């Protein structure tokens, strides 16, 4: 047992009480349990979120603890691929809400959800609205890793169509959990707009928003070309996101 | 009674049956019932959404009909100002879902929600996920007006802090419903970051996301300086959004 | 912008605050989005409810404001006819409840729902019971237009079977929104009990109550003979209902 | 064990299967658990409903069975008096719905709810709408005893204000369950409009509808003068309702 | 009317107020409406629970009252047999919860649910957890009759496979409600493990828990051999359970 | 990446498809996030459940996979101690249900929940009933570790009052995750009945069931004397439970 753990799940109730007294931020890592193509594991998004939570907490000793994870997210678009487990948006919202309510009952006031899965964004946004309504005393912050990774990712050489299991996500996994990536099975997925049917092409736009199932977008569940991803790229992404989050939390604690 | 109406609410059940047979897109305008500062009406977002629906429908005769509106949206952040009426995200989702289910039962397959209120975005995103799960036969598209307005709005001369009731929204209302704007009461709201408390400054970032109540962001409910807005700017915005939507729907119908 | 508007949707948050301070009644117009036969529009019930709200508000300046509408009601019995959109009773109840909760949060205490659609009655009755339970501080009143119209309607020359889209409703629309009535398409619907199957005949009794779908009651969705309706009859009905409501509200405000 | 019982609760599963095969009507008695003044029991409404169910079933041997009761109804307006137990409208609806769903799964198609408590009417009306939506194969009929009693009750000599625990209900109990009426404790309740506060007077109208708690309407929970009630009046009421229901069911089975 | 009744349903609101003032325990009898083989009635579990409630209340005059029953329980496993009516666990929980909430609003603090149906156990356990969360002021106790009967039942000569409608339950009914048992129709059901399919054999273990439908366990819905049951055995069981409950309540009231 | 992993979260969608084709059992480990006294971590129940899942899966290669965990359980009774996070029973049920529904959609038919937290038992029992109702095609099995540990635990030398964080649980943790046990902080909790208040003493009985908050049962959250626990005892318990589960699954797969 290390006294320097920052994971509540590995700490005792007395440690939890001390964290409340310090006014710590509680990080809740949120993932998904969904297909990640032929080479990456179902828990990819949780693995990345928990890893990021660890990095932020390690950088801010005595200011941050990590609460329970949300291992399953909102992934109906991946149900066409075996193994995907999804929650309804309403269910994911309720689970996250009850985590927050429990933490708030003990006295924590600052909650940060880090989601490795952007499919949870809409529900986290709705939860934030509910909390604003019911619990104005709580400061509830959430972010997708992908949003904070965008400045780095934008500079990468990526296919015309990219995203899920693509260059960026694969690079992160090669840095964070290389033992769980089957490098020999990495293959391109859909990489160009003209590989998509017309409706799926429209679905690539940011607005208007049109949701498609992944089995309509890609035969192997991959968007982009993961074979070009490197662990060094992954490190650059992960470092940038870590820095952004550490800076954010420091400002927050000082606010 | 004009035979050329495209609003289902003004049409008969026989007209509805004809629209189903044609495979029309059904537009659902979504608004909000919330404070819009000292000079603009509570229904501003609905007015803009219904106006936009009319423009799109008028441009695509015999291809589009307009279904019932969602006059109240998700606005807990405005409850600090008198008159604001809000639905819970879960309630808004259920109402929109039951609109879609009813329309689908008659045979329509293409639904487009145009929301004048970006506070509805999260819930519309969650609804899209639920529909993907339950009704893969339906093509459900949604957009905020603000998202499509961004290319034009970005070129406007706006305050450092801007948004709700600001330059863009006021300009749109001066074009679309000038009789409902009290031009003499237009006054700046919060216009600079240093007018905000530290937490509210953090809340201005896109990611991480931190929701604040509007009474924490602005004394009069306004972000930006609406006194600089002009009807001409409004026309430019509205025209650009109309064009974007008309083009989108045409592609969609051809897909 | 008219300073004499009484519609909250056209007013500002400052106007709303003034209304709260005056102790105004807030009227919520409730409609339906359902078939109204070959000659009348889907939004007939909303149109009549909003019109009635306007009349009552106009007669009681500075005592009444009109809140957001409920444009879609409980109409499963009309789903057999194209275009009908329905909410579940539970959904309609929740929406109306959240309207009331929002208004009450601002300080209004008197709420009046005017429904143009009697299919909303059961749910409004259930909502009244919930409010009695949870919000004894709120005075929640509701009425169907048809209930208040009964004294006048009873004196009209109507078919043996009458009701939806029949003599009374058509007369009201000819007075209130003649431009939306296709006079040339007005045709009789089911007008006599012996046109009904035995179960539908039983369904015409007040008690016991037996609900039937309209496609079981009428081939064209009409009950009664709308061809005999006149705008003058409509005026008589509308005037009587207006008077009844104005008198009621005056007593209420004096109570 | 009598072979001639018609109560499913006293019958075996084989008897139930035979009833399904015959196409019987299933009666569900609904009551309330609420104050009935100083002289009558909390279960008055259930007692009257179960008694009526027995009478109808006895009159139609081999055509009708009685299913499980709904012993608690929607009674928030009586919670000011000790002992009242209430369900939410949504809960009562769900319970009744699950009774119907279970019965329908076995093959029964005709369900009749007899409610001794008019406070259940709104919810039963809403349930009928839900069933119309989801289970068009089921013929769902419901009635309050009071509605069918009206022709007889109207001829009784009753106080200006009457109703709950008043002349009619007390008369029924004196006929149906005299051993549960404390005749020596029967006392008048509120009997005249001028005993009511202005809002409660408005609440006595049929439309608009304004719900009041019973502790606002009557100090002892009684409306009317139960001391004038007789068992003979009760017999007349009960006989009239029985006849109305038996005739109704016969028509129904023949339809 | 006996002044010594302890059933709230037969008492007046004044009697209820007196019970609250005394700090009585309120017993809620819970049953099921489900098949009980070829010889016993659908309401067997309710009959046994109400009988037990009466015995306990009679033994503790002025300390215990009986509230409304829960006549229908959680019985999906019996739906394969005609007549069974079931509630969802969530619905049963909500109904029981609203009973408790109503009673608590009047001031009772001690609630005891006696269930004749062990299929309600899981839901009652979940309800107890919810009450612990929300209403720490309430002492909520529940028990299945079978749990308290186990010491006596264990000494009976029973078949290898026994349970529903078996030796113990039949014995209880022969003591409590012999007029509702068709003695001539009592026949053995499944009595030996080798009559079960392999999965059903596994389902007989306490842990792990594997639920099976009764039509998979027994052709006639019976487990065990009810032909060996006697009224004397039933008396022994009922007396033992009564004693256990009376002792428990006495300790509780003294705690 | 080991090809011999049995954790779906570490496997790819292709591996998942292979598991479905083999007809594997899917194990879902369920824990709790709750106080475990001064010496053991909040995630104790999840750690034990996931460890047990691994042991069973490792013993049955190619027959079992492990799905996503349920890291938070139903723990309202521990909310008096800092750090405890709880779900409502209804929420826990829904989450587990959606896991099962997702797995079933891919074709798995055998699901086994291993819960390290007995507070989840009631909800798992209710879920089993819902699945029996809705998904008779699924074989849903669940067990608490404690239930299978009972034969070994019963032979241990334990305090009169024992249970949560007591001899057995501590022994298991000393075997399974010794690095997370602060051996130097292990102290006795409540160990004798006479240390409890009268109501808490009653709460120690199996039936009737009376739930108490842990802060009413123990000052430090511990029941029993963990200082006597040894890793060897833990191994004996864990081995016995593993054997029981492996045997069970083998029978199941052969059924």
mmCIF file of C-alpha atoms in Angstrom, chain D residues 15-234:
data_model
loop_
_atom_site.group_PDB
_atom_site.id
_atom_site.type_symbol
_atom_site.label_atom_id
_atom_site.label_comp_id
_atom_site.label_asym_id
_atom_site.label_seq_id
_atom_site.Cartn_x
_atom_site.Cartn_y
_atom_site.Cartn_z
ATOM 1 C CA UNK D 15 -60.802 -22.008 -13.302
ATOM 2 C CA UNK D 16 -58.962 -19.009 -14.687
ATOM 3 C CA UNK D 17 -58.157 -20.884 -17.888
ATOM 4 C CA UNK D 18 -61.836 -21.774 -18.263
ATOM 5 C CA UNK D 19 -62.793 -18.120 -17.859
ATOM 6 C CA UNK D 20 -60.381 -17.098 -20.570
ATOM 7 C CA UNK D 21 -61.833 -19.741 -22.849
ATOM 8 C CA UNK D 22 -65.349 -18.390 -22.229
ATOM 9 C CA UNK D 23 -64.305 -14.856 -23.140
ATOM 10 C CA UNK D 24 -65.394 -13.484 -19.761
ATOM 11 C CA UNK D 25 -65.281 -9.890 -18.704
ATOM 12 C CA UNK D 26 -62.793 -9.383 -15.862
ATOM 13 C CA UNK D 27 -63.872 -6.807 -13.289
ATOM 14 C CA UNK D 28 -61.168 -4.985 -11.328
ATOM 15 C CA UNK D 29 -62.559 -3.236 -8.229
ATOM 16 C CA UNK D 30 -60.739 -0.013 -7.374
ATOM 17 C CA UNK D 31 -61.008 1.789 -4.091
ATOM 18 C CA UNK D 32 -59.230 4.291 -1.967
ATOM 19 C CA UNK D 33 -57.733 4.249 1.480
ATOM 20 C CA UNK D 34 -58.803 7.617 2.769
ATOM 21 C CA UNK D 35 -60.662 9.412 5.502
ATOM 22 C CA UNK D 36 -64.406 9.051 5.441
ATOM 23 C CA UNK D 37 -65.277 11.363 8.271
ATOM 24 C CA UNK D 38 -65.932 10.492 11.904
ATOM 25 C CA UNK D 39 -68.299 7.621 11.203
ATOM 26 C CA UNK D 40 -67.218 5.654 8.181
ATOM 27 C CA UNK D 41 -64.190 3.459 7.537
ATOM 28 C CA UNK D 42 -61.061 4.272 5.526
ATOM 29 C CA UNK D 43 -61.797 1.469 3.036
ATOM 30 C CA UNK D 44 -65.312 2.701 2.227
ATOM 31 C CA UNK D 45 -64.612 3.105 -1.487
ATOM 32 C CA UNK D 46 -63.040 -0.324 -1.844
ATOM 33 C CA UNK D 47 -65.871 -1.921 0.093
ATOM 34 C CA UNK D 48 -68.439 -0.373 -2.219
ATOM 35 C CA UNK D 49 -66.493 -1.301 -5.334
ATOM 36 C CA UNK D 50 -65.955 -4.912 -4.321
ATOM 37 C CA UNK D 51 -69.577 -5.221 -3.321
ATOM 38 C CA UNK D 52 -70.691 -3.883 -6.685
ATOM 39 C CA UNK D 53 -68.331 -6.243 -8.492
ATOM 40 C CA UNK D 54 -69.883 -9.142 -6.607
ATOM 41 C CA UNK D 55 -73.388 -8.056 -7.526
ATOM 42 C CA UNK D 56 -72.589 -7.741 -11.218
ATOM 43 C CA UNK D 57 -70.740 -11.040 -11.282
ATOM 44 C CA UNK D 58 -73.518 -12.821 -9.419
ATOM 45 C CA UNK D 59 -76.032 -11.554 -11.942
ATOM 46 C CA UNK D 60 -74.013 -12.817 -14.885
ATOM 47 C CA UNK D 61 -72.887 -16.308 -13.948
ATOM 48 C CA UNK D 62 -70.290 -17.752 -16.272
ATOM 49 C CA UNK D 63 -69.771 -14.431 -18.024
ATOM 50 C CA UNK D 64 -67.821 -12.413 -15.519
ATOM 51 C CA UNK D 65 -64.961 -12.994 -13.097
ATOM 52 C CA UNK D 66 -63.458 -10.605 -10.579
ATOM 53 C CA UNK D 67 -59.722 -9.990 -10.653
ATOM 54 C CA UNK D 68 -57.475 -8.488 -8.004
ATOM 55 C CA UNK D 69 -58.528 -5.254 -6.329
ATOM 56 C CA UNK D 70 -56.769 -1.910 -6.378
ATOM 57 C CA UNK D 71 -57.211 -1.156 -2.667
ATOM 58 C CA UNK D 72 -55.428 2.201 -2.675
ATOM 59 C CA UNK D 73 -56.257 5.009 -5.080
ATOM 60 C CA UNK D 74 -55.325 8.584 -5.816
ATOM 61 C CA UNK D 75 -56.211 10.575 -2.703
ATOM 62 C CA UNK D 76 -53.770 13.426 -2.151
ATOM 63 C CA UNK D 77 -56.653 15.743 -1.312
ATOM 64 C CA UNK D 78 -57.387 13.699 1.820
ATOM 65 C CA UNK D 79 -53.834 13.530 3.190
ATOM 66 C CA UNK D 80 -54.695 16.220 5.715
ATOM 67 C CA UNK D 81 -56.685 13.585 7.608
ATOM 68 C CA UNK D 82 -54.917 10.773 9.463
ATOM 69 C CA UNK D 83 -54.773 7.365 7.916
ATOM 70 C CA UNK D 84 -55.168 8.370 4.288
ATOM 71 C CA UNK D 85 -52.816 6.435 2.012
ATOM 72 C CA UNK D 86 -52.415 7.658 -1.540
ATOM 73 C CA UNK D 87 -50.731 6.595 -4.719
ATOM 74 C CA UNK D 88 -49.434 9.034 -7.273
ATOM 75 C CA UNK D 89 -51.521 9.107 -10.440
ATOM 76 C CA UNK D 90 -48.544 7.670 -12.321
ATOM 77 C CA UNK D 91 -48.260 4.799 -9.849
ATOM 78 C CA UNK D 92 -51.940 3.971 -9.871
ATOM 79 C CA UNK D 93 -51.844 4.002 -13.668
ATOM 80 C CA UNK D 94 -48.892 1.644 -13.765
ATOM 81 C CA UNK D 95 -50.415 -0.808 -11.310
ATOM 82 C CA UNK D 96 -53.680 -0.943 -13.217
ATOM 83 C CA UNK D 97 -51.755 -1.244 -16.462
ATOM 84 C CA UNK D 98 -49.778 -4.211 -15.216
ATOM 85 C CA UNK D 99 -52.957 -5.910 -14.050
ATOM 86 C CA UNK D 100 -54.350 -5.444 -17.562
ATOM 87 C CA UNK D 101 -51.145 -6.592 -19.238
ATOM 88 C CA UNK D 102 -51.056 -9.750 -17.138
ATOM 89 C CA UNK D 103 -54.697 -10.556 -17.842
ATOM 90 C CA UNK D 104 -54.220 -9.892 -21.542
ATOM 91 C CA UNK D 105 -51.241 -12.213 -21.637
ATOM 92 C CA UNK D 106 -53.540 -15.038 -20.560
ATOM 93 C CA UNK D 107 -56.029 -14.161 -23.284
ATOM 94 C CA UNK D 108 -58.712 -12.087 -21.608
ATOM 95 C CA UNK D 109 -59.757 -9.178 -23.831
ATOM 96 C CA UNK D 110 -62.513 -7.418 -21.879
ATOM 97 C CA UNK D 111 -61.595 -5.536 -18.710
ATOM 98 C CA UNK D 112 -63.946 -3.437 -16.562
ATOM 99 C CA UNK D 113 -62.679 -1.274 -13.717
ATOM 100 C CA UNK D 114 -65.348 -0.287 -11.194
ATOM 101 C CA UNK D 115 -64.030 2.471 -8.982
ATOM 102 C CA UNK D 116 -65.675 3.462 -5.740
ATOM 103 C CA UNK D 117 -63.446 6.541 -5.668
ATOM 104 C CA UNK D 118 -63.940 9.288 -8.241
ATOM 105 C CA UNK D 119 -60.420 10.523 -7.493
ATOM 106 C CA UNK D 120 -59.248 7.640 -9.680
ATOM 107 C CA UNK D 121 -61.191 8.858 -12.709
ATOM 108 C CA UNK D 122 -58.513 11.040 -14.248
ATOM 109 C CA UNK D 123 -55.908 8.322 -14.041
ATOM 110 C CA UNK D 124 -58.229 5.687 -15.428
ATOM 111 C CA UNK D 125 -58.967 8.027 -18.313
ATOM 112 C CA UNK D 126 -55.277 8.423 -18.988
ATOM 113 C CA UNK D 127 -54.762 4.658 -18.778
ATOM 114 C CA UNK D 128 -57.503 4.145 -21.338
ATOM 115 C CA UNK D 129 -55.605 6.437 -23.697
ATOM 116 C CA UNK D 130 -52.368 4.538 -23.172
ATOM 117 C CA UNK D 131 -54.102 1.229 -23.817
ATOM 118 C CA UNK D 132 -55.686 2.618 -26.965
ATOM 119 C CA UNK D 133 -52.156 3.414 -28.093
ATOM 120 C CA UNK D 134 -50.459 0.173 -27.151
ATOM 121 C CA UNK D 135 -53.115 -2.513 -26.962
ATOM 122 C CA UNK D 136 -55.844 -1.851 -29.494
ATOM 123 C CA UNK D 137 -56.880 -5.481 -29.065
ATOM 124 C CA UNK D 138 -58.119 -4.888 -25.528
ATOM 125 C CA UNK D 139 -61.539 -3.503 -24.701
ATOM 126 C CA UNK D 140 -60.941 -1.462 -21.580
ATOM 127 C CA UNK D 141 -63.983 -0.009 -19.819
ATOM 128 C CA UNK D 142 -64.099 1.892 -16.543
ATOM 129 C CA UNK D 143 -66.683 3.683 -14.472
ATOM 130 C CA UNK D 144 -67.084 5.396 -11.170
ATOM 131 C CA UNK D 145 -70.016 4.142 -9.135
ATOM 132 C CA UNK D 146 -71.001 7.755 -8.539
ATOM 133 C CA UNK D 147 -71.435 8.405 -12.256
ATOM 134 C CA UNK D 148 -73.936 5.597 -12.616
ATOM 135 C CA UNK D 149 -75.620 6.551 -9.345
ATOM 136 C CA UNK D 150 -76.291 10.097 -10.479
ATOM 137 C CA UNK D 151 -79.826 9.549 -11.815
ATOM 138 C CA UNK D 152 -80.943 8.221 -8.413
ATOM 139 C CA UNK D 153 -78.817 10.519 -6.328
ATOM 140 C CA UNK D 154 -80.142 13.563 -8.163
ATOM 141 C CA UNK D 155 -83.591 12.832 -6.778
ATOM 142 C CA UNK D 156 -82.448 12.616 -3.160
ATOM 143 C CA UNK D 157 -82.935 15.478 -0.756
ATOM 144 C CA UNK D 158 -79.377 16.627 -0.273
ATOM 145 C CA UNK D 159 -77.588 19.638 1.166
ATOM 146 C CA UNK D 160 -76.455 22.483 -1.079
ATOM 147 C CA UNK D 161 -72.921 21.251 -0.680
ATOM 148 C CA UNK D 162 -72.657 17.484 -0.734
ATOM 149 C CA UNK D 163 -70.391 14.720 -1.896
ATOM 150 C CA UNK D 164 -67.686 12.847 0.007
ATOM 151 C CA UNK D 165 -69.226 10.997 3.029
ATOM 152 C CA UNK D 166 -72.495 12.752 2.272
ATOM 153 C CA UNK D 167 -76.068 11.568 1.830
ATOM 154 C CA UNK D 168 -75.443 9.235 -1.084
ATOM 155 C CA UNK D 169 -72.244 7.569 0.037
ATOM 156 C CA UNK D 170 -73.508 7.080 3.559
ATOM 157 C CA UNK D 171 -76.738 5.586 2.276
ATOM 158 C CA UNK D 172 -74.768 3.111 0.181
ATOM 159 C CA UNK D 173 -72.684 2.069 3.163
ATOM 160 C CA UNK D 174 -75.766 1.663 5.353
ATOM 161 C CA UNK D 175 -77.033 -0.806 2.782
ATOM 162 C CA UNK D 176 -73.786 -2.532 1.906
ATOM 163 C CA UNK D 177 -71.765 -2.606 5.118
ATOM 164 C CA UNK D 178 -73.880 -1.277 8.001
ATOM 165 C CA UNK D 179 -71.658 -2.970 10.565
ATOM 166 C CA UNK D 180 -68.841 -0.627 9.556
ATOM 167 C CA UNK D 181 -70.840 2.600 9.938
ATOM 168 C CA UNK D 182 -70.854 4.253 13.349
ATOM 169 C CA UNK D 183 -74.401 5.554 13.090
ATOM 170 C CA UNK D 184 -73.981 7.421 16.352
ATOM 171 C CA UNK D 185 -71.073 9.403 15.002
ATOM 172 C CA UNK D 186 -72.732 10.564 11.798
ATOM 173 C CA UNK D 187 -72.715 14.347 11.782
ATOM 174 C CA UNK D 188 -73.122 16.974 9.089
ATOM 175 C CA UNK D 189 -70.053 18.356 7.397
ATOM 176 C CA UNK D 190 -69.949 21.395 5.185
ATOM 177 C CA UNK D 191 -73.475 21.760 3.858
ATOM 178 C CA UNK D 192 -73.714 25.269 2.409
ATOM 179 C CA UNK D 193 -71.644 27.316 -0.017
ATOM 180 C CA UNK D 194 -71.405 30.213 2.384
ATOM 181 C CA UNK D 195 -69.499 27.985 4.787
ATOM 182 C CA UNK D 196 -66.710 27.847 2.230
ATOM 183 C CA UNK D 197 -63.983 30.387 1.556
ATOM 184 C CA UNK D 198 -64.224 32.059 -1.854
ATOM 185 C CA UNK D 199 -61.670 29.815 -3.561
ATOM 186 C CA UNK D 200 -63.344 26.688 -2.254
ATOM 187 C CA UNK D 201 -66.645 27.965 -3.586
ATOM 188 C CA UNK D 202 -65.060 28.279 -7.013
ATOM 189 C CA UNK D 203 -63.745 24.751 -6.581
ATOM 190 C CA UNK D 204 -67.319 23.431 -6.409
ATOM 191 C CA UNK D 205 -67.913 24.184 -10.099
ATOM 192 C CA UNK D 206 -67.500 21.505 -12.701
ATOM 193 C CA UNK D 207 -65.564 23.768 -15.046
ATOM 194 C CA UNK D 208 -63.099 25.352 -14.807
ATOM 195 C CA UNK D 209 -61.640 22.736 -12.505
ATOM 196 C CA UNK D 210 -59.865 23.823 -9.341
ATOM 197 C CA UNK D 211 -58.701 21.170 -6.882
ATOM 198 C CA UNK D 212 -58.713 21.828 -3.144
ATOM 199 C CA UNK D 213 -57.546 19.789 -0.196
ATOM 200 C CA UNK D 214 -60.364 18.422 1.935
ATOM 201 C CA UNK D 215 -59.038 20.106 5.020
ATOM 202 C CA UNK D 216 -59.764 23.355 3.151
ATOM 203 C CA UNK D 217 -63.304 22.235 2.358
ATOM 204 C CA UNK D 218 -64.530 20.689 5.596
ATOM 205 C CA UNK D 219 -63.416 20.573 9.192
ATOM 206 C CA UNK D 220 -64.498 16.967 9.651
ATOM 207 C CA UNK D 221 -63.857 15.713 6.136
ATOM 208 C CA UNK D 222 -67.555 15.440 5.289
ATOM 209 C CA UNK D 223 -69.474 17.239 2.539
ATOM 210 C CA UNK D 224 -73.236 17.138 3.037
ATOM 211 C CA UNK D 225 -75.440 15.788 5.798
ATOM 212 C CA UNK D 226 -75.045 12.038 6.269
ATOM 213 C CA UNK D 227 -77.498 11.965 9.155
ATOM 214 C CA UNK D 228 -80.378 12.000 6.708
ATOM 215 C CA UNK D 229 -79.161 8.963 4.797
ATOM 216 C CA UNK D 230 -81.082 5.679 5.006
ATOM 217 C CA UNK D 231 -80.332 2.118 4.076
ATOM 218 C CA UNK D 232 -83.345 2.152 1.769
ATOM 219 C CA UNK D 233 -81.855 4.986 -0.216
ATOM 220 C CA UNK D 234 -78.661 3.015 -0.355
#
